[in-house]
Coordinates of C-alpha atoms in Angstrom, one line a residue:
M1 CA -15.8 47.8 -15.1
K2 CA -13.4 45.3 -16.7
V3 CA -10.9 48.0 -17.5
F4 CA -11.2 49.4 -14.0
V5 CA -10.5 46.0 -12.4
A6 CA -7.5 45.4 -14.6
A7 CA -6.1 48.8 -13.9
T8 CA -6.5 48.3 -10.2
L9 CA -4.7 45.0 -10.3
L10 CA -1.9 46.5 -12.3
A11 CA -1.5 49.2 -9.7
L12 CA -1.4 46.5 -6.9
V13 CA 1.3 44.5 -8.8
A14 CA 3.4 47.6 -9.2
S15 CA 3.3 48.2 -5.4
V16 CA 5.1 44.9 -4.6
P17 CA 8.8 44.0 -5.2
L18 CA 9.6 42.9 -8.8
D19 CA 10.3 39.3 -7.8
S20 CA 6.7 39.0 -6.4
Q21 CA 5.0 40.6 -9.4
V22 CA 2.8 38.6 -11.7
E23 CA 3.7 40.0 -15.0
D24 CA 1.7 37.9 -17.3
Q25 CA -1.4 39.8 -18.6
D26 CA -3.3 36.6 -19.0
E27 CA -3.0 35.8 -15.3
L28 CA -4.4 39.3 -14.5
E29 CA -7.4 38.6 -16.7
M30 CA -7.9 35.2 -15.1
H31 CA -7.9 36.9 -11.7
E32 CA -10.6 39.2 -12.9
V33 CA -12.7 36.4 -14.4
W34 CA -12.4 33.9 -11.6
G35 CA -12.0 35.9 -8.5
S36 CA -14.8 38.4 -8.7
S37 CA -16.2 37.7 -5.2
Y38 CA -15.4 35.1 -2.6
K39 CA -19.0 35.4 -1.4
E40 CA -20.3 34.5 -4.9
V41 CA -18.0 31.4 -4.9
Q42 CA -19.2 30.3 -1.5
E43 CA -22.9 30.7 -2.6
K44 CA -22.2 28.7 -5.8
M45 CA -21.0 25.9 -3.6
G46 CA -24.0 26.2 -1.3
L47 CA -21.9 27.5 1.5
N48 CA -24.1 30.5 2.5
N49 CA -23.2 32.4 5.7
G50 CA -19.7 30.9 5.7
A51 CA -21.0 27.4 6.8
S52 CA -18.8 24.4 6.0
L53 CA -19.8 21.9 3.4
S54 CA -22.0 18.9 4.2
R55 CA -23.8 16.8 1.6
S56 CA -27.1 17.2 3.5
G57 CA -26.8 20.9 3.9
Q58 CA -26.2 20.6 7.7
V59 CA -24.4 23.5 9.2
L60 CA -21.1 22.3 10.5
D61 CA -20.9 24.8 13.4
S62 CA -19.1 24.8 16.7
V63 CA -21.8 22.5 18.2
F64 CA -21.1 19.9 15.5
W65 CA -17.3 19.9 16.0
K66 CA -17.6 19.8 19.8
S67 CA -19.9 16.8 19.6
I68 CA -17.4 15.0 17.3
A69 CA -14.5 15.8 19.7
Q70 CA -16.4 14.6 22.7
E71 CA -17.2 11.3 21.0
I72 CA -13.5 10.8 20.2
I73 CA -12.6 11.6 23.8
Q74 CA -15.0 9.0 25.1
T75 CA -13.8 6.4 22.7
K76 CA -10.2 7.0 23.7
L77 CA -11.1 6.8 27.4
N78 CA -12.7 3.4 26.8
D79 CA -9.6 2.0 24.9
K80 CA -8.5 -1.3 26.4
V81 CA -4.9 -2.5 27.0
Y82 CA -4.6 -6.2 26.5
H83 CA -1.3 -6.9 28.4
H84 CA -1.3 -10.7 27.9
Q85 CA -0.3 -13.3 25.3
A86 CA -2.0 -13.2 21.9
K87 CA -3.1 -16.4 20.4
N88 CA -3.2 -15.0 16.8
A89 CA -1.7 -12.2 14.9
I90 CA -2.5 -10.6 11.5
L91 CA -0.2 -8.1 9.8
F92 CA -1.8 -6.2 7.0
I93 CA 0.6 -4.1 4.8
G94 CA -0.8 -1.7 2.2
D95 CA 2.2 -1.5 -0.1
G96 CA 2.9 2.1 -0.8
M97 CA 0.0 3.3 1.3
S98 CA 1.2 6.7 2.3
I99 CA -0.6 9.1 4.6
H100 CA -1.8 11.1 1.6
T101 CA -3.2 7.8 0.2
L102 CA -5.1 7.2 3.4
A103 CA -6.6 10.7 3.2
A104 CA -7.8 10.2 -0.4
A105 CA -9.1 6.8 0.3
R106 CA -11.0 8.0 3.4
K107 CA -12.8 10.6 1.3
Q108 CA -13.5 8.2 -1.5
K109 CA -15.0 5.7 1.0
G110 CA -17.1 8.5 2.4
L111 CA -18.4 9.4 -1.0
L112 CA -19.2 5.7 -1.9
H113 CA -21.2 5.3 1.3
G114 CA -23.0 8.6 1.0
A115 CA -21.4 10.1 4.1
D116 CA -22.6 13.6 5.0
V117 CA -19.0 14.8 5.5
P118 CA -16.9 12.4 3.4
E119 CA -13.6 13.6 4.9
H120 CA -14.9 12.7 8.4
T121 CA -15.2 9.0 7.3
M122 CA -12.9 6.6 9.1
L123 CA -11.1 3.7 7.4
S124 CA -11.6 0.5 9.4
W125 CA -8.1 0.6 10.9
E126 CA -8.4 4.3 11.8
K127 CA -10.9 3.1 14.5
F128 CA -8.1 1.0 16.2
P129 CA -7.1 2.4 19.6
Y130 CA -3.3 2.6 19.0
T131 CA -1.6 4.6 16.3
G132 CA 2.1 5.2 15.5
L133 CA 4.4 6.3 12.8
S134 CA 6.9 4.0 11.1
K135 CA 10.3 5.3 9.9
T136 CA 10.9 3.5 6.6
Y137 CA 14.5 4.3 5.8
N138 CA 16.8 1.3 5.3
C139 CA 20.5 0.8 5.9
D140 CA 21.8 2.4 2.8
R141 CA 18.9 4.5 1.4
W142 CA 16.8 7.2 2.9
T143 CA 14.0 6.2 0.6
A144 CA 13.7 2.4 0.6
D145 CA 12.3 -0.3 -1.7
S146 CA 9.6 -2.9 -0.8
A147 CA 12.1 -5.7 -0.2
S148 CA 14.3 -4.0 2.4
T149 CA 11.2 -2.6 4.2
A150 CA 9.5 -6.0 4.2
T151 CA 12.7 -7.4 5.7
A152 CA 12.4 -4.8 8.5
Y153 CA 8.8 -5.4 9.6
L154 CA 8.8 -9.1 8.9
T155 CA 12.2 -10.2 10.3
G156 CA 13.0 -7.4 12.8
A157 CA 16.2 -6.3 11.1
K158 CA 16.6 -3.5 8.6
G159 CA 18.4 -4.4 5.3
N160 CA 20.0 -2.8 2.3
F161 CA 18.2 -1.6 -0.9
L162 CA 16.9 -4.4 -3.1
T163 CA 17.8 -7.2 -0.7
V164 CA 15.3 -9.6 0.9
G165 CA 15.4 -11.4 4.3
V166 CA 19.0 -10.4 5.0
D167 CA 20.4 -7.8 7.4
C168 CA 22.7 -4.9 6.7
S169 CA 25.8 -7.1 6.4
V170 CA 24.6 -8.2 3.0
L171 CA 25.0 -5.6 0.2
I172 CA 23.2 -6.0 -3.1
W173 CA 24.5 -9.0 -5.2
N174 CA 26.9 -10.0 -2.4
C175 CA 25.7 -13.6 -2.2
D176 CA 28.8 -14.8 -0.3
A177 CA 27.5 -12.8 2.7
V178 CA 24.2 -14.6 2.8
N179 CA 24.3 -17.2 5.6
E180 CA 22.4 -18.2 8.7
A181 CA 23.8 -15.4 10.8
S182 CA 22.8 -12.7 8.2
S183 CA 19.4 -14.2 7.5
P184 CA 17.0 -13.3 10.4
K185 CA 13.8 -15.3 10.8
S186 CA 10.4 -13.9 9.9
I187 CA 7.3 -13.7 12.1
L188 CA 6.0 -16.6 10.1
R189 CA 9.1 -18.8 10.7
Y190 CA 9.0 -18.1 14.4
G191 CA 5.3 -19.0 14.3
V192 CA 6.1 -22.4 12.7
E193 CA 8.7 -23.0 15.4
A194 CA 6.1 -22.1 18.1
G195 CA 3.6 -24.6 16.7
K196 CA 1.3 -22.1 15.1
W197 CA -0.2 -22.3 11.6
V198 CA 1.0 -19.6 9.3
G199 CA -0.1 -18.0 6.1
L200 CA 0.7 -15.3 3.5
V201 CA -1.7 -13.6 1.1
S202 CA -0.7 -11.1 -1.5
T203 CA -2.0 -9.6 -4.7
A204 CA 1.5 -9.7 -6.1
R205 CA 3.5 -12.8 -7.0
I206 CA 4.2 -14.7 -3.8
T207 CA 7.9 -14.5 -4.6
H208 CA 7.8 -10.7 -5.0
A209 CA 9.5 -8.3 -2.7
S210 CA 7.1 -8.2 0.3
P211 CA 5.8 -11.8 0.6
A212 CA 9.3 -13.1 -0.2
A213 CA 10.6 -11.8 3.1
T214 CA 8.3 -14.2 4.9
F215 CA 10.4 -17.2 3.8
G216 CA 13.3 -16.1 1.5
H217 CA 16.8 -14.8 1.9
T218 CA 18.6 -13.2 -1.1
A219 CA 21.0 -10.5 -2.1
Y220 CA 18.8 -9.4 -4.9
R221 CA 15.0 -9.3 -4.8
T222 CA 14.6 -9.7 -8.6
W223 CA 16.0 -13.3 -8.6
E224 CA 12.5 -14.9 -8.3
S225 CA 13.2 -17.8 -10.7
D226 CA 16.4 -19.2 -12.2
A227 CA 15.6 -17.4 -15.5
D228 CA 15.9 -14.0 -13.6
F229 CA 19.6 -14.6 -13.0
V230 CA 20.1 -14.5 -16.8
A231 CA 17.6 -11.8 -17.5
M232 CA 19.2 -9.4 -15.0
E233 CA 22.8 -9.9 -16.2
W234 CA 22.7 -6.6 -18.0
M235 CA 22.7 -5.0 -14.6
T236 CA 24.5 -7.5 -12.4
G237 CA 27.0 -9.0 -14.8
P238 CA 27.6 -12.7 -14.8
V239 CA 26.2 -14.1 -11.6
K240 CA 28.6 -15.9 -9.3
D241 CA 28.1 -19.6 -8.5
S242 CA 27.5 -18.7 -4.9
C243 CA 24.2 -17.0 -6.0
K244 CA 22.9 -19.7 -8.3
N245 CA 24.1 -22.8 -6.6
V246 CA 24.0 -21.9 -2.9
M247 CA 21.5 -19.1 -2.3
K248 CA 19.1 -20.1 -5.1
D249 CA 16.2 -18.3 -6.6
L250 CA 13.2 -17.4 -4.4
S251 CA 10.8 -19.9 -6.0
T252 CA 13.2 -22.7 -5.3
Q253 CA 13.7 -21.4 -1.7
F254 CA 9.9 -21.5 -1.2
V255 CA 9.8 -25.2 -2.1
E256 CA 13.1 -26.4 -0.6
R257 CA 13.3 -24.3 2.5
E258 CA 11.0 -22.3 4.8
G259 CA 8.2 -21.9 2.4
I260 CA 7.3 -25.6 2.5
D261 CA 6.1 -25.1 6.1
I262 CA 3.7 -22.3 5.3
N263 CA 0.1 -23.6 5.7
V264 CA -1.5 -21.1 3.4
A265 CA 0.1 -19.2 0.5
F266 CA -2.2 -17.3 -1.8
G267 CA -1.3 -14.9 -4.5
G268 CA 0.0 -14.7 -8.0
G269 CA 3.2 -15.9 -9.8
W270 CA 2.9 -19.4 -11.0
G271 CA 5.1 -18.5 -14.0
K272 CA 8.1 -18.4 -11.7
F273 CA 7.5 -22.0 -10.6
T274 CA 7.0 -23.6 -13.9
P275 CA 9.4 -24.5 -16.8
K276 CA 9.4 -22.4 -20.0
E277 CA 8.2 -25.3 -21.9
V278 CA 4.8 -24.8 -20.2
E279 CA 3.0 -21.8 -21.7
G280 CA 3.5 -18.8 -19.3
G281 CA 6.3 -20.6 -17.5
S282 CA 9.8 -19.1 -17.2
R283 CA 12.2 -21.6 -15.6
L284 CA 15.3 -22.6 -17.6
D285 CA 16.1 -25.6 -15.4
G286 CA 13.1 -27.6 -16.5
R287 CA 11.8 -28.0 -13.0
D288 CA 8.1 -27.9 -12.2
L289 CA 8.3 -26.5 -8.7
I290 CA 4.5 -26.8 -8.2
Q291 CA 4.7 -30.5 -8.6
E292 CA 7.8 -30.6 -6.4
W293 CA 5.8 -28.8 -3.7
K294 CA 3.1 -31.4 -3.9
D295 CA 5.6 -34.3 -3.8
K296 CA 7.4 -32.8 -0.8
Q297 CA 4.2 -32.3 1.1
A298 CA 3.2 -35.9 0.4
S299 CA 6.6 -37.2 1.5
L300 CA 6.1 -35.3 4.8
G301 CA 2.8 -37.1 5.3
R302 CA 0.8 -33.9 5.1
S303 CA -2.6 -33.2 3.6
Y304 CA -2.3 -30.6 0.9
A305 CA -4.1 -28.9 -2.0
Y306 CA -3.1 -26.7 -4.9
L307 CA -5.6 -24.2 -6.2
T308 CA -5.6 -22.1 -9.4
T309 CA -9.0 -20.7 -10.1
K310 CA -11.7 -18.6 -8.4
D311 CA -14.1 -21.6 -8.3
E312 CA -11.5 -23.9 -6.8
L313 CA -10.8 -21.3 -4.1
N314 CA -14.4 -20.4 -3.2
N315 CA -15.5 -24.1 -3.2
F316 CA -12.5 -25.4 -1.3
D317 CA -13.4 -27.2 1.9
A318 CA -11.1 -25.5 4.5
T319 CA -11.0 -28.7 6.6
S320 CA -9.7 -30.9 3.8
A321 CA -6.1 -29.9 3.8
D322 CA -3.5 -28.5 6.3
Y323 CA -1.2 -27.0 3.6
V324 CA -2.7 -25.1 0.7
L325 CA -0.9 -23.3 -2.1
G326 CA -3.0 -21.1 -4.4
L327 CA -1.5 -19.3 -7.3
F328 CA -4.2 -17.5 -9.3
S329 CA -2.3 -15.7 -12.0
R330 CA 0.9 -16.1 -14.0
S331 CA 2.4 -12.9 -12.6
H332 CA 0.8 -10.2 -10.4
M333 CA -2.9 -10.2 -9.9
Q334 CA -5.3 -7.8 -11.5
Y335 CA -6.5 -4.5 -10.1
R336 CA -9.9 -4.9 -8.5
A337 CA -11.3 -2.1 -10.7
F338 CA -10.4 -4.0 -13.9
Q339 CA -11.1 -7.6 -12.8
T340 CA -13.3 -10.0 -14.7
P341 CA -15.8 -12.4 -13.0
D342 CA -13.1 -15.1 -13.2
D343 CA -10.4 -13.1 -11.3
V344 CA -9.7 -13.9 -7.7
N345 CA -9.7 -10.9 -5.4
L346 CA -8.0 -10.1 -2.1
T347 CA -11.2 -10.5 0.0
E348 CA -11.8 -14.0 -1.3
M349 CA -8.2 -15.0 -0.5
V350 CA -8.2 -13.6 3.0
K351 CA -11.6 -15.2 3.9
K352 CA -10.4 -18.6 2.8
A353 CA -7.0 -18.2 4.5
L354 CA -8.7 -17.4 7.8
E355 CA -11.0 -20.4 7.5
I356 CA -8.0 -22.6 7.1
L357 CA -5.7 -21.0 9.7
K358 CA -8.4 -20.9 12.4
R359 CA -8.1 -24.7 12.5
G360 CA -4.6 -24.4 14.0
P361 CA -4.8 -25.6 17.6
N362 CA -2.2 -23.2 18.9
G363 CA -3.3 -20.1 16.9
F364 CA -2.0 -18.6 13.7
V365 CA 0.1 -15.9 12.2
L366 CA -1.0 -14.3 8.9
F367 CA 0.7 -11.8 6.6
V368 CA -1.5 -9.9 4.1
E369 CA -0.3 -7.5 1.5
G370 CA -2.4 -5.2 -0.7
A371 CA 0.3 -5.0 -3.3
K372 CA -1.6 -3.2 -6.0
I373 CA -1.7 0.1 -4.1
D374 CA 2.0 0.4 -4.9
H375 CA 1.5 -0.7 -8.5
G376 CA -1.1 2.0 -9.1
H377 CA 1.1 4.7 -7.7
H378 CA 4.1 3.6 -9.7
Y379 CA 2.1 4.0 -12.9
G380 CA 0.9 7.4 -11.8
N381 CA -2.7 6.2 -11.6
A382 CA -4.3 7.5 -8.4
Y383 CA -7.7 5.8 -9.1
T384 CA -6.4 2.3 -8.8
A385 CA -4.2 3.1 -5.8
I386 CA -7.1 4.5 -4.0
D387 CA -9.5 1.8 -4.9
E388 CA -7.0 -0.9 -3.8
T389 CA -6.7 0.9 -0.5
I390 CA -10.5 0.7 -0.1
E391 CA -10.4 -3.0 -0.8
L392 CA -7.8 -3.5 1.8
E393 CA -9.9 -1.5 4.2
E394 CA -12.8 -3.8 3.6
V395 CA -10.6 -6.9 4.2
V396 CA -9.4 -5.5 7.4
Q397 CA -12.9 -4.9 8.6
Y398 CA -13.7 -8.5 7.7
A399 CA -10.8 -9.6 9.9
V400 CA -12.0 -7.4 12.7
D401 CA -15.5 -8.8 12.5
N402 CA -14.3 -12.4 12.5
T403 CA -11.6 -12.4 15.2
D404 CA -11.7 -11.7 19.0
E405 CA -9.8 -8.5 20.0
S406 CA -8.8 -10.1 23.3
D407 CA -6.8 -12.9 21.7
T408 CA -5.8 -11.6 18.2
L409 CA -3.3 -8.8 17.5
I410 CA -4.1 -7.0 14.3
V411 CA -1.6 -4.5 12.9
V412 CA -2.1 -2.4 9.7
S413 CA 0.8 -0.4 8.3
S414 CA 2.6 0.3 5.0
D415 CA 6.2 -0.4 3.9
H416 CA 6.9 3.0 2.4
A417 CA 5.3 6.2 1.0
H418 CA 5.1 7.5 -2.6
T419 CA 5.4 11.0 -4.1
F420 CA 1.6 11.2 -4.3
K421 CA 0.2 14.4 -2.9
I422 CA -3.1 16.3 -2.4
N423 CA -2.3 19.5 -4.1
G424 CA -3.2 23.2 -3.7
Y425 CA -6.3 24.5 -1.9
P426 CA -9.2 22.5 -3.3
E427 CA -12.7 23.1 -1.9
R428 CA -14.1 20.0 -0.3
G429 CA -16.9 19.7 -2.7
L430 CA -14.7 19.2 -5.8
D431 CA -14.1 15.9 -7.5
M432 CA -10.6 15.0 -6.2
Y433 CA -9.5 13.6 -9.6
G434 CA -10.1 16.9 -11.3
P435 CA -8.7 20.4 -11.0
A436 CA -8.4 22.6 -8.0
S437 CA -10.3 25.9 -8.0
F438 CA -8.8 29.0 -9.5
L439 CA -9.9 31.2 -6.7
A440 CA -7.9 29.2 -4.1
G441 CA -4.8 29.8 -6.1
G442 CA -5.3 33.5 -6.0
M443 CA -5.7 33.6 -2.3
Q444 CA -2.1 32.8 -1.5
K445 CA 0.8 35.1 -1.5
G446 CA 2.2 36.0 -4.9
G447 CA -0.8 37.4 -6.6
P448 CA -3.6 36.1 -8.8
P449 CA -4.0 32.4 -9.8
P450 CA -2.3 30.7 -12.7
S451 CA -3.7 31.0 -16.2
L452 CA -4.1 27.3 -16.4
P453 CA -5.7 24.9 -13.9
Y454 CA -3.7 22.5 -11.8
P455 CA -4.8 19.1 -10.4
I456 CA -5.9 18.2 -6.9
L457 CA -4.1 14.9 -7.0
Q458 CA -0.5 15.0 -8.3
Y459 CA 2.8 13.1 -8.2
A460 CA 6.2 14.7 -7.8
N461 CA 7.4 12.4 -10.6
G462 CA 6.1 9.6 -12.8
P463 CA 4.6 8.8 -16.2
G464 CA 2.0 11.5 -15.9
G465 CA 4.8 14.1 -16.3
T466 CA 5.6 15.9 -19.6
R467 CA 8.8 16.4 -21.5
T468 CA 8.0 19.9 -22.9
K469 CA 6.2 23.0 -21.7
E470 CA 3.8 22.7 -24.6
E471 CA 2.8 19.2 -23.4
Q472 CA 2.5 20.4 -19.9
D473 CA 0.2 23.3 -20.9
A474 CA -1.9 20.9 -22.9
K475 CA -2.4 18.5 -20.1
R476 CA -3.2 21.3 -17.7
A477 CA -5.6 22.9 -20.1
A478 CA -7.4 19.5 -20.5
L479 CA -8.4 19.8 -16.8
T480 CA -10.9 22.5 -17.8
E481 CA -13.0 19.8 -19.4
T482 CA -15.6 18.8 -16.7
G483 CA -18.1 16.7 -18.6
P484 CA -18.6 12.9 -18.2
D485 CA -16.0 12.2 -20.9
A486 CA -13.3 14.4 -19.5
E487 CA -9.9 12.7 -19.7
W488 CA -9.2 13.0 -16.0
R489 CA -12.3 10.9 -15.3
D490 CA -10.9 7.9 -17.0
P491 CA -9.9 5.2 -14.4
H492 CA -6.7 4.7 -16.4
Y493 CA -5.7 8.4 -16.3
K494 CA -2.2 9.1 -15.2
Q495 CA -2.2 12.1 -12.8
F496 CA 0.0 15.1 -13.5
A497 CA 3.6 14.7 -12.4
G498 CA 6.2 17.4 -11.9
I499 CA 9.0 15.4 -13.4
Y500 CA 8.6 12.8 -16.2
L501 CA 9.8 9.3 -15.3
P502 CA 8.6 6.0 -16.8
K503 CA 7.6 4.9 -13.3
E504 CA 7.0 7.0 -10.3
T505 CA 9.3 6.5 -7.3
H506 CA 8.7 5.8 -3.6
G507 CA 8.8 8.6 -1.1
G508 CA 10.8 8.8 2.1
D509 CA 7.9 9.9 4.4
D510 CA 6.9 8.1 7.5
V511 CA 3.9 5.8 7.2
G512 CA 1.1 5.0 9.7
I513 CA 0.8 2.1 12.1
F514 CA -2.6 1.1 13.4
A515 CA -3.1 -1.7 16.0
R516 CA -5.6 -3.4 18.2
G517 CA -5.5 -6.5 20.5
P518 CA -2.8 -7.9 22.8
G519 CA 0.4 -5.9 22.5
A520 CA -1.2 -3.2 20.4
H521 CA -0.4 -0.5 23.1
L522 CA 3.3 -0.9 22.3
L523 CA 2.7 0.4 18.8
R524 CA 2.3 4.1 19.5
G525 CA 4.7 7.0 18.9
S526 CA 7.4 7.4 16.3
L527 CA 8.9 4.0 15.7
E528 CA 11.5 2.2 13.7
E529 CA 9.9 0.0 11.1
N530 CA 11.7 -3.2 12.3
Y531 CA 10.1 -2.7 15.7
I532 CA 6.8 -4.0 14.3
H533 CA 8.2 -7.5 14.1
H534 CA 9.4 -7.5 17.7
V535 CA 6.0 -6.3 19.0
I536 CA 4.2 -9.1 17.2
N537 CA 6.7 -11.7 18.5
W538 CA 6.4 -10.2 22.0
A539 CA 2.7 -10.5 22.0
L540 CA 2.7 -14.1 20.6
C541 CA 5.4 -15.3 23.0
Q542 CA 7.5 -16.5 20.1
G543 CA 11.1 -15.7 19.1
D544 CA 14.4 -15.8 21.0
Y545 CA 14.0 -12.6 23.0
L546 CA 11.8 -10.9 25.6
T547 CA 8.1 -11.6 25.3
V548 CA 5.0 -10.9 27.4
C549 CA 5.3 -14.5 28.8
D550 CA 8.6 -13.6 30.3
E551 CA 7.1 -11.0 32.6

């Protein structure tokens, strides 16, 4: 029988053009081994009679799908339009949270919660009534970085690659162009001017690309402390005095300028604020900017507090201070998956931030960044990127449960995509961190499946790539291991990448926008990323342009 099948396949190969032939004998044998019968494969998966997969064995027939569709229609018919002023606004950004990341996190959430059809699970923001797409290009790059994209959604103006809080008139390292006219205000700054309490929460350093755009204006995002001017001279050359003496580093800007008026700032990065003489500190000028922040708040007659530990955060009385700075790690914060009991997480920071900000008599504006989604992707590690997305999903649900939809606009989006993809034709019952099935590979044009497996989750580039064909074959062959100790089951595993790079790059795809509350109905369709800023200001009746209060 084996000889007959092989001979038959060879005859089929010979009947197609040469450039479509699969000439490798091993692949023909793999086709014989793996593709004996589609019916047998369906039965192995428990999909008898062609029924779709459910964990309970429920038949997902036309009745099932019609009922699902009718429920969605009814939900959409009941969606409300709140065409009035919002008291509060919360902008959640999943840094690097591409559409493929959403799809993977949705399935992971479903599996964690025992959903009958995991892919049918909805992330908290996917239940929001209004959805759009954000075009993430910036002024000089089709694929943008986090600083220029943060400038767009936070200040309403797109910027150039690697610049923060400045418009397109400022090119990288062009500090002479940074002035009041080229430095648009963020939604937090407009909130301060409107008498609202404002806050930022991030799992990155608070002076990093995304949170920095809430208060900072610089021609180069990497200048977070004065030491960074020196550290980056290999790229920039000697830094002009206009950069060091006029524009200043982002930590200094936080204390001396707009950052001082932020009621709540929680995240990592105390090393950028402290002198190098202090263990973990980096500043060369000897300044202790944390102490300077305290002194300045005191000079302004404000009640304030500085927090550094999990216990201090969780035990902090939200009524005891109007201005609270919490820096909980020297640099970026730890991935949730690898945290110790002493590590502060995103959920704890957002809960405490809301407790404080809700005291604002005129409402509040809060920016929240799930930064570690992006970090996981950059290191080719899908596990952490997906887990961080699920944590953000849980935090958004907390905000939904603890705010009033009629007076609080909540927007969830991302700054940019990644090269992360859901690969091939995997059956829904497979572990998404492992290999796709061989059978599916043989069902596409071009003949039988490959002789080596390929992964379901993959990056176009990144540290999971290989430098030689031998390394590539070995990494693919390792996917055949399916036991509990399989390499690809390790949470630290770097997914396969098509091109080796030390760090994976961003992608130029559009990303999702999800909104509920006053003004949310304006965030639908295909939109420019900077438009998000203008809708938030429109709904809050803040800023120097048209708002709902002008109608």
